[in-house]
Coordinates of C-alpha atoms and ligand atoms in Angstrom, one line a residue:
M192 CA 0.0 0.0 0.0
K193 CA 1.0 3.7 -0.3
A194 CA 1.8 5.5 2.9
V195 CA 3.5 8.7 4.0
V196 CA 6.5 7.5 6.1
Y197 CA 9.2 9.2 8.2
T198 CA 12.1 7.6 10.2
A199 CA 13.6 10.7 11.9
Y200 CA 12.1 13.8 13.6
G201 CA 12.3 16.9 11.4
P202 CA 10.5 19.3 9.1
P203 CA 7.9 18.2 6.6
D204 CA 10.7 17.4 4.1
V205 CA 11.5 14.2 6.0
L206 CA 8.1 12.8 4.9
Q207 CA 8.2 10.3 2.0
L208 CA 5.4 8.7 0.0
K209 CA 6.4 5.0 -0.1
E210 CA 5.1 1.5 -0.8
V211 CA 5.0 -0.4 2.5
A212 CA 3.4 -3.6 3.7
K213 CA -0.3 -3.5 4.3
P214 CA -0.9 -3.9 8.1
T215 CA -2.5 -7.0 9.6
P216 CA -5.2 -6.5 12.2
T217 CA -5.0 -8.3 15.6
D218 CA -8.1 -10.1 17.0
D219 CA -9.1 -6.8 18.7
E220 CA -8.6 -4.6 15.6
V221 CA -10.3 -3.8 12.3
L222 CA -8.4 -3.2 9.1
I223 CA -9.7 0.0 7.5
K224 CA -9.4 1.2 3.9
V225 CA -8.8 4.8 4.5
Q226 CA -10.9 7.3 2.5
A227 CA -9.9 10.5 4.4
A228 CA -7.8 11.6 7.3
S229 CA -7.4 15.0 8.9
V230 CA -4.4 16.8 10.1
N231 CA -4.0 17.9 13.8
R232 CA -1.4 19.9 15.6
S233 CA -0.5 16.6 17.3
D234 CA 0.8 15.3 13.9
W235 CA 3.0 18.4 13.6
E236 CA 4.3 17.9 17.1
I237 CA 5.1 14.2 16.6
L238 CA 6.7 15.0 13.2
R239 CA 9.0 17.5 14.8
G240 CA 9.5 15.7 18.1
K241 CA 8.8 19.0 19.9
P242 CA 7.7 19.7 22.6
L243 CA 9.5 16.9 24.4
Y244 CA 6.2 15.1 25.4
A245 CA 5.8 14.4 21.6
R246 CA 8.7 11.9 22.0
I247 CA 6.9 9.7 24.5
G248 CA 7.8 6.1 23.5
G249 CA 10.4 7.4 21.0
L250 CA 13.0 9.6 22.5
L251 CA 15.5 9.4 19.6
K252 CA 13.4 8.1 16.7
P253 CA 9.7 8.2 16.0
R254 CA 7.7 5.5 17.7
H255 CA 5.3 5.2 14.7
Q256 CA 6.6 5.8 11.2
I257 CA 3.3 6.8 9.8
L258 CA 1.5 9.9 11.2
G259 CA -2.3 10.5 11.1
S260 CA -4.7 9.9 13.9
D261 CA -8.1 11.2 12.7
I262 CA -9.3 8.7 10.1
A263 CA -12.4 7.8 8.2
G264 CA -12.9 4.7 5.9
R265 CA -14.4 1.3 5.3
V266 CA -13.8 -1.8 7.4
E267 CA -12.1 -4.4 5.2
I268 CA -11.4 -7.1 7.9
A269 CA -12.8 -7.4 11.4
G270 CA -10.6 -9.2 14.0
R271 CA -12.1 -12.2 15.8
N272 CA -13.1 -10.3 19.0
I273 CA -14.7 -7.4 17.2
R274 CA -18.4 -7.1 18.1
R275 CA -19.6 -3.7 16.8
F276 CA -18.3 -3.7 13.2
Q277 CA -18.2 -5.9 10.2
P278 CA -16.6 -5.7 6.7
G279 CA -18.2 -2.9 4.7
D280 CA -19.1 -0.7 7.6
E281 CA -18.2 3.0 7.2
V282 CA -16.4 4.2 10.3
F283 CA -14.3 7.1 11.7
G284 CA -12.3 7.9 14.8
D285 CA -9.2 9.1 16.6
I286 CA -6.3 6.5 16.7
L287 CA -3.7 8.9 18.4
G288 CA -2.4 5.9 20.5
S289 CA -1.2 4.0 17.4
M290 CA -1.3 6.5 14.5
G291 CA -0.9 5.4 10.8
G292 CA -3.8 7.2 9.1
F293 CA -1.7 8.8 6.3
A294 CA -1.9 5.6 4.4
E295 CA -4.2 3.6 2.2
Y296 CA -4.9 1.1 5.0
V297 CA -4.7 1.3 8.8
C298 CA -5.6 -0.9 11.8
A299 CA -7.7 0.5 14.6
P300 CA -9.1 -0.8 17.9
E301 CA -12.9 -1.1 18.0
N302 CA -13.2 1.3 21.0
A303 CA -11.8 4.2 19.0
L304 CA -14.4 4.1 16.2
A305 CA -18.0 5.1 15.5
L306 CA -20.2 4.5 12.5
K307 CA -20.3 7.2 9.9
P308 CA -23.8 8.4 9.2
A309 CA -25.0 8.3 5.6
S310 CA -25.7 12.0 5.7
M311 CA -22.0 12.9 6.1
T312 CA -19.0 12.5 3.7
F313 CA -15.8 10.7 4.7
E314 CA -14.0 14.1 4.6
E315 CA -16.5 15.7 7.0
V316 CA -16.3 12.9 9.6
A317 CA -12.5 12.8 9.3
A318 CA -12.5 16.4 10.4
I319 CA -14.4 15.6 13.6
P320 CA -12.6 13.2 16.1
Q321 CA -9.8 15.1 17.9
A322 CA -11.0 18.6 17.4
A323 CA -14.7 18.1 18.2
V324 CA -14.1 15.9 21.2
I325 CA -11.7 18.5 22.7
A326 CA -14.4 21.1 22.1
L327 CA -17.2 19.0 23.6
Q328 CA -15.3 18.0 26.7
G329 CA -14.2 21.6 27.2
I330 CA -17.6 23.3 26.7
R331 CA -20.1 20.7 27.9
D332 CA -18.4 18.2 30.3
K333 CA -15.7 20.2 32.1
G334 CA -16.9 23.7 31.1
Q335 CA -20.5 22.9 32.1
V336 CA -21.7 25.9 30.1
Q337 CA -25.1 27.2 31.0
P338 CA -27.4 29.5 29.0
G339 CA -26.4 33.2 29.3
Q340 CA -22.9 32.5 30.5
K341 CA -20.0 34.4 29.0
V342 CA -17.5 32.1 27.3
L343 CA -14.2 33.1 25.7
I344 CA -12.4 30.7 23.3
N345 CA -8.8 31.5 22.7
G346 CA -7.6 30.1 19.4
A347 CA -11.2 30.0 18.1
G348 CA -10.4 29.9 14.4
G349 CA -8.4 26.6 14.4
G350 CA -9.5 23.0 14.4
A351 CA -10.9 22.6 17.9
G352 CA -11.9 26.3 18.2
T353 CA -14.3 26.2 15.3
F354 CA -16.2 23.3 17.0
A355 CA -16.0 25.1 20.4
V356 CA -17.6 28.3 19.1
Q357 CA -20.5 26.4 17.6
L358 CA -21.0 24.2 20.7
A359 CA -20.9 27.1 23.1
K360 CA -23.6 28.8 21.0
C361 CA -25.7 25.5 21.1
Y362 CA -25.5 25.6 24.9
G363 CA -26.8 29.2 25.0
A364 CA -23.6 31.0 25.8
E365 CA -22.5 34.5 24.8
V366 CA -19.3 33.7 22.9
T367 CA -16.2 35.7 22.4
G368 CA -13.7 34.2 19.9
V369 CA -10.1 35.2 19.9
D370 CA -7.8 34.7 16.9
N371 CA -5.8 36.7 14.3
T372 CA -7.1 39.6 12.2
G373 CA -7.8 37.5 9.1
K374 CA -10.1 35.1 11.0
L375 CA -12.4 37.5 12.7
D376 CA -15.2 37.6 10.0
F377 CA -14.9 33.9 9.8
L378 CA -15.5 33.6 13.6
R379 CA -18.6 35.9 13.3
S380 CA -19.9 33.6 10.6
L381 CA -19.7 30.6 13.0
G382 CA -21.8 32.5 15.5
A383 CA -19.4 34.3 17.8
D384 CA -21.1 37.3 19.4
H385 CA -17.8 39.1 20.0
V386 CA -14.4 38.8 18.4
L387 CA -10.9 39.8 19.6
D388 CA -7.8 40.1 17.5
Y389 CA -4.9 38.6 19.5
T390 CA -2.4 40.6 17.5
Q391 CA -4.0 43.9 18.7
E392 CA -5.5 43.2 22.1
D393 CA -4.7 41.0 25.2
F394 CA -8.0 39.6 26.5
T395 CA -6.6 39.3 30.0
K396 CA -5.9 43.1 30.1
N397 CA -9.1 44.7 28.8
G398 CA -11.1 44.4 32.1
N399 CA -13.7 41.9 30.8
Q400 CA -14.4 38.7 32.8
Y401 CA -15.8 35.3 31.7
D402 CA -17.5 32.3 33.2
L403 CA -15.4 30.0 31.1
I404 CA -12.2 30.5 29.2
L405 CA -11.3 27.5 26.9
D406 CA -7.7 28.1 25.9
L407 CA -6.4 26.1 22.9
I408 CA -3.1 28.1 22.8
A409 CA -2.2 29.1 26.3
H410 CA 1.0 31.1 26.9
R411 CA 0.3 33.6 29.7
S412 CA 0.7 33.4 33.5
V413 CA -2.0 31.9 35.6
F414 CA -2.4 35.3 37.3
A415 CA -3.5 36.8 33.9
Y416 CA -6.1 34.1 33.5
K417 CA -7.4 34.5 37.1
R418 CA -7.9 38.2 36.4
A419 CA -10.1 37.4 33.3
L420 CA -12.4 35.0 35.2
R421 CA -15.6 36.0 36.9
P422 CA -16.1 34.8 40.6
N423 CA -16.5 30.9 40.4
G424 CA -15.3 31.0 36.8
R425 CA -13.4 28.2 35.1
Y426 CA -10.3 28.3 33.0
L427 CA -9.4 25.2 31.0
M428 CA -6.0 24.9 29.2
V429 CA -6.1 22.5 26.3
G430 CA -2.8 23.3 24.5
G431 CA 0.0 25.8 24.8
S432 CA 3.4 26.3 26.5
V433 CA 5.0 23.9 28.9
A434 CA 5.7 26.8 31.3
T435 CA 1.9 27.5 31.5
I436 CA 1.2 23.8 32.2
F437 CA 3.7 23.8 35.1
Q438 CA 2.2 27.1 36.5
I439 CA -1.3 25.6 36.4
L440 CA -0.2 22.4 38.0
L441 CA 1.6 24.3 40.8
L442 CA -0.7 27.2 41.4
G443 CA -4.1 26.0 40.1
P444 CA -5.1 24.1 43.3
W445 CA -4.1 27.1 45.5
M446 CA -6.2 29.5 43.3
R447 CA -9.2 27.2 43.5
R448 CA -9.0 27.3 47.3
T449 CA -8.2 30.9 47.9
A450 CA -10.0 32.7 45.0
G451 CA -12.7 30.2 44.1
K452 CA -11.5 30.3 40.5
N453 CA -11.2 27.0 38.9
I454 CA -8.0 26.9 36.8
R455 CA -7.1 23.5 35.3
L456 CA -5.7 21.5 32.5
L457 CA -8.1 19.7 30.3
A458 CA -7.0 16.1 29.6
V459 CA -9.1 15.0 26.8
Q460 CA -10.4 11.3 26.7
P461 CA -11.3 9.9 23.3
N462 CA -14.8 8.6 23.4
P463 CA -16.8 7.1 20.4
K464 CA -20.1 8.0 22.0
E465 CA -19.1 11.7 21.7
L466 CA -18.3 11.2 18.0
V467 CA -21.9 10.0 17.6
F468 CA -23.2 12.9 19.6
I469 CA -21.4 15.4 17.2
T470 CA -22.9 13.7 14.2
E471 CA -26.3 14.0 15.7
L472 CA -25.7 17.7 16.2
Y473 CA -24.7 17.9 12.5
E474 CA -27.9 16.2 11.5
A475 CA -29.9 18.6 13.6
G476 CA -28.2 21.5 11.8
K477 CA -26.4 22.8 14.9
V478 CA -22.7 22.0 14.2
V479 CA -20.7 21.7 10.9
P480 CA -17.1 20.5 10.5
V481 CA -15.3 23.4 8.8
I482 CA -12.9 22.2 6.2
D483 CA -10.6 24.8 4.8
R484 CA -8.4 22.8 2.4
R485 CA -8.1 19.3 1.0
Y486 CA -4.8 17.7 -0.1
P487 CA -4.2 14.3 -1.7
L488 CA -2.1 11.7 0.2
S489 CA 1.0 12.6 -1.8
E490 CA 0.9 16.2 -0.4
V491 CA 0.7 15.5 3.4
A492 CA 3.9 17.6 3.8
E493 CA 2.1 20.6 2.2
A494 CA -0.9 20.0 4.4
L495 CA 1.2 20.1 7.5
R496 CA 2.9 23.3 6.3
Y497 CA -0.5 25.0 6.0
L498 CA -1.3 24.4 9.7
P499 CA -1.4 27.5 12.0
L500 CA 1.7 28.1 13.9
S501 CA 3.8 25.5 12.1
E502 CA 7.3 26.9 11.7
V503 CA 7.0 27.3 8.0
A504 CA 3.6 28.9 8.3
E505 CA 5.0 31.3 11.0
A506 CA 7.6 32.5 8.4
L507 CA 4.9 32.9 5.7
R508 CA 2.8 34.9 8.0
Y509 CA 5.0 38.0 7.3
L510 CA 4.4 37.5 3.6
G511 CA 0.7 37.8 4.1
E512 CA -0.1 34.1 3.4
G513 CA -3.3 32.7 4.9
R514 CA -3.3 29.8 7.3
A515 CA -5.9 27.2 8.1
K516 CA -9.3 28.2 9.2
G517 CA -10.8 25.1 10.8
K518 CA -9.5 21.8 9.5
V519 CA -7.2 20.5 6.8
V520 CA -8.2 17.1 5.3
I521 CA -6.2 14.5 3.4
T522 CA -8.3 12.7 0.8
V523 CA -6.8 9.2 0.5
D524 CA -9.0 7.3 -1.9
Q525 CA -9.5 9.9 -4.6
N526 CA -12.2 7.9 -6.3
N527 CA -14.6 7.7 -3.4
H528 CA -15.3 10.7 -1.3
T529 CA -18.8 10.0 0.0
Ligands
LIG75 N1 -5.4 18.5 26.4 C1 -5.5 17.4 25.6 O1 -5.8 16.3 26.1 C2 -5.2 17.5 24.2 C3 -5.4 16.5 23.3 C4 -5.1 16.7 21.9 C5 -4.7 17.9 21.5 N2 -4.4 18.9 22.4 C6 -3.9 20.2 22.0 O2 -5.1 21.0 21.7 C7 -4.8 22.0 20.8 C8 -5.8 22.0 19.7 O3 -5.6 23.0 18.9 P1 -6.2 23.1 17.5 O4 -6.0 21.7 16.8 O5 -7.5 23.7 17.5 O6 -5.0 24.0 16.9 P2 -5.0 24.9 15.6 O7 -5.9 24.3 14.6 O8 -3.6 25.0 15.4 O9 -5.7 26.2 16.1 C9 -5.0 27.2 17.0 C10 -5.6 28.5 16.6 O10 -5.1 29.5 17.6 C11 -4.7 30.6 16.8 N3 -3.6 31.3 17.6 C12 -2.3 31.3 17.4 N4 -1.7 32.1 18.3 C13 -2.6 32.6 19.1 C14 -2.6 33.5 20.2 N5 -1.5 34.0 20.7 N6 -3.8 33.9 20.7 C15 -5.0 33.4 20.2 N7 -5.1 32.5 19.2 C16 -3.9 32.1 18.6 C17 -4.2 30.1 15.5 O11 -4.2 31.1 14.5 P3 -2.9 31.5 13.7 O12 -3.3 31.2 12.3 O13 -2.8 33.0 14.0 O14 -1.7 30.7 14.2 C18 -5.3 29.0 15.2 O15 -6.4 29.6 14.6 C19 -3.3 21.8 20.4 O16 -2.5 22.7 21.2 C20 -3.1 20.4 20.8 O17 -1.7 20.1 21.1 C21 -4.7 18.7 23.7

């Protein structure tokens, strides 16, 4: 089969489209013919081997030679212990633990997958798993958003942020989306009530306070976040700098006790029931996966370069090049997109 392979951490140039052996499923796995995969920041981090946590299980060399964790495709073989799926089923899910989605075939455990509804394309469901589950657990489960509450989403124009804006609106919140100048109209079109340009304004310094801050790209001090929270407000860090992670781990419990402000990390747990829940919201017309660009399997390196904040994209920023709004999808089987 064709796959995009790498054997050493590095920039997208280390990726090579190669012929490799088709994987064989264990008794607890299905073999999937991949139709579409989507690109996440986690792919970028594991490609570069940075930050250091991206090297877990592979300090010097990548643990998995094929990236790609958000996948959608057709079950070709179901292992002996598989109960929920059979050959021919159309499925999607997040296989971050084993990766391998940037290929024509991949093996996946049953508990990572959900059935694709007939109403959605493979590309649409491939855009869901990691980003939408982050958003759902941040807004509904840990954020416990109630109607009328003020919610701020930092990094609202990226993969998880575009789902978070739509979900926060579903739960009746007044939503502020923060992202760069070029994404503000886009955020309004998703339903954001207010938008802030992070290149012009620091949301922790303008005097506004929120019931929930969902931070996809945290890099400030915990004291700044505390200032931007209402009494009893919650701050959830999803991604960002290692320094902010340490501050939250050290000072978060103390701030909860002394100031009643709930400042925590959000550790996302993949859950196929939540994938189904998102597809139900799609069918009810409440949430749509936003796909900015599609690339063929042979252009995975280009797709990674188009991600926000990748090092190449960061250089292009000064040339006025656009970067991804929402998700970037890899179409693997070009003959069959639905
Ligand atoms: N906690 C967990 O369990 C868990 C699990 C999986 C993933 N993650 C993390 O979750 C995050 C998911 O993010 P994503 O996939 O939505 O990322 P993304 O698609 O890269 O989106 C990030 C957005 O933030 C914007 N941004 C950049 N700098 C900013 C700033 N200073 N202030 C405000 N916005 C800024 C980016 O825009 P530009 O175009 O301007 O760069 C982009 O629109 C990642 O950090 C990932 O590592 C966490």
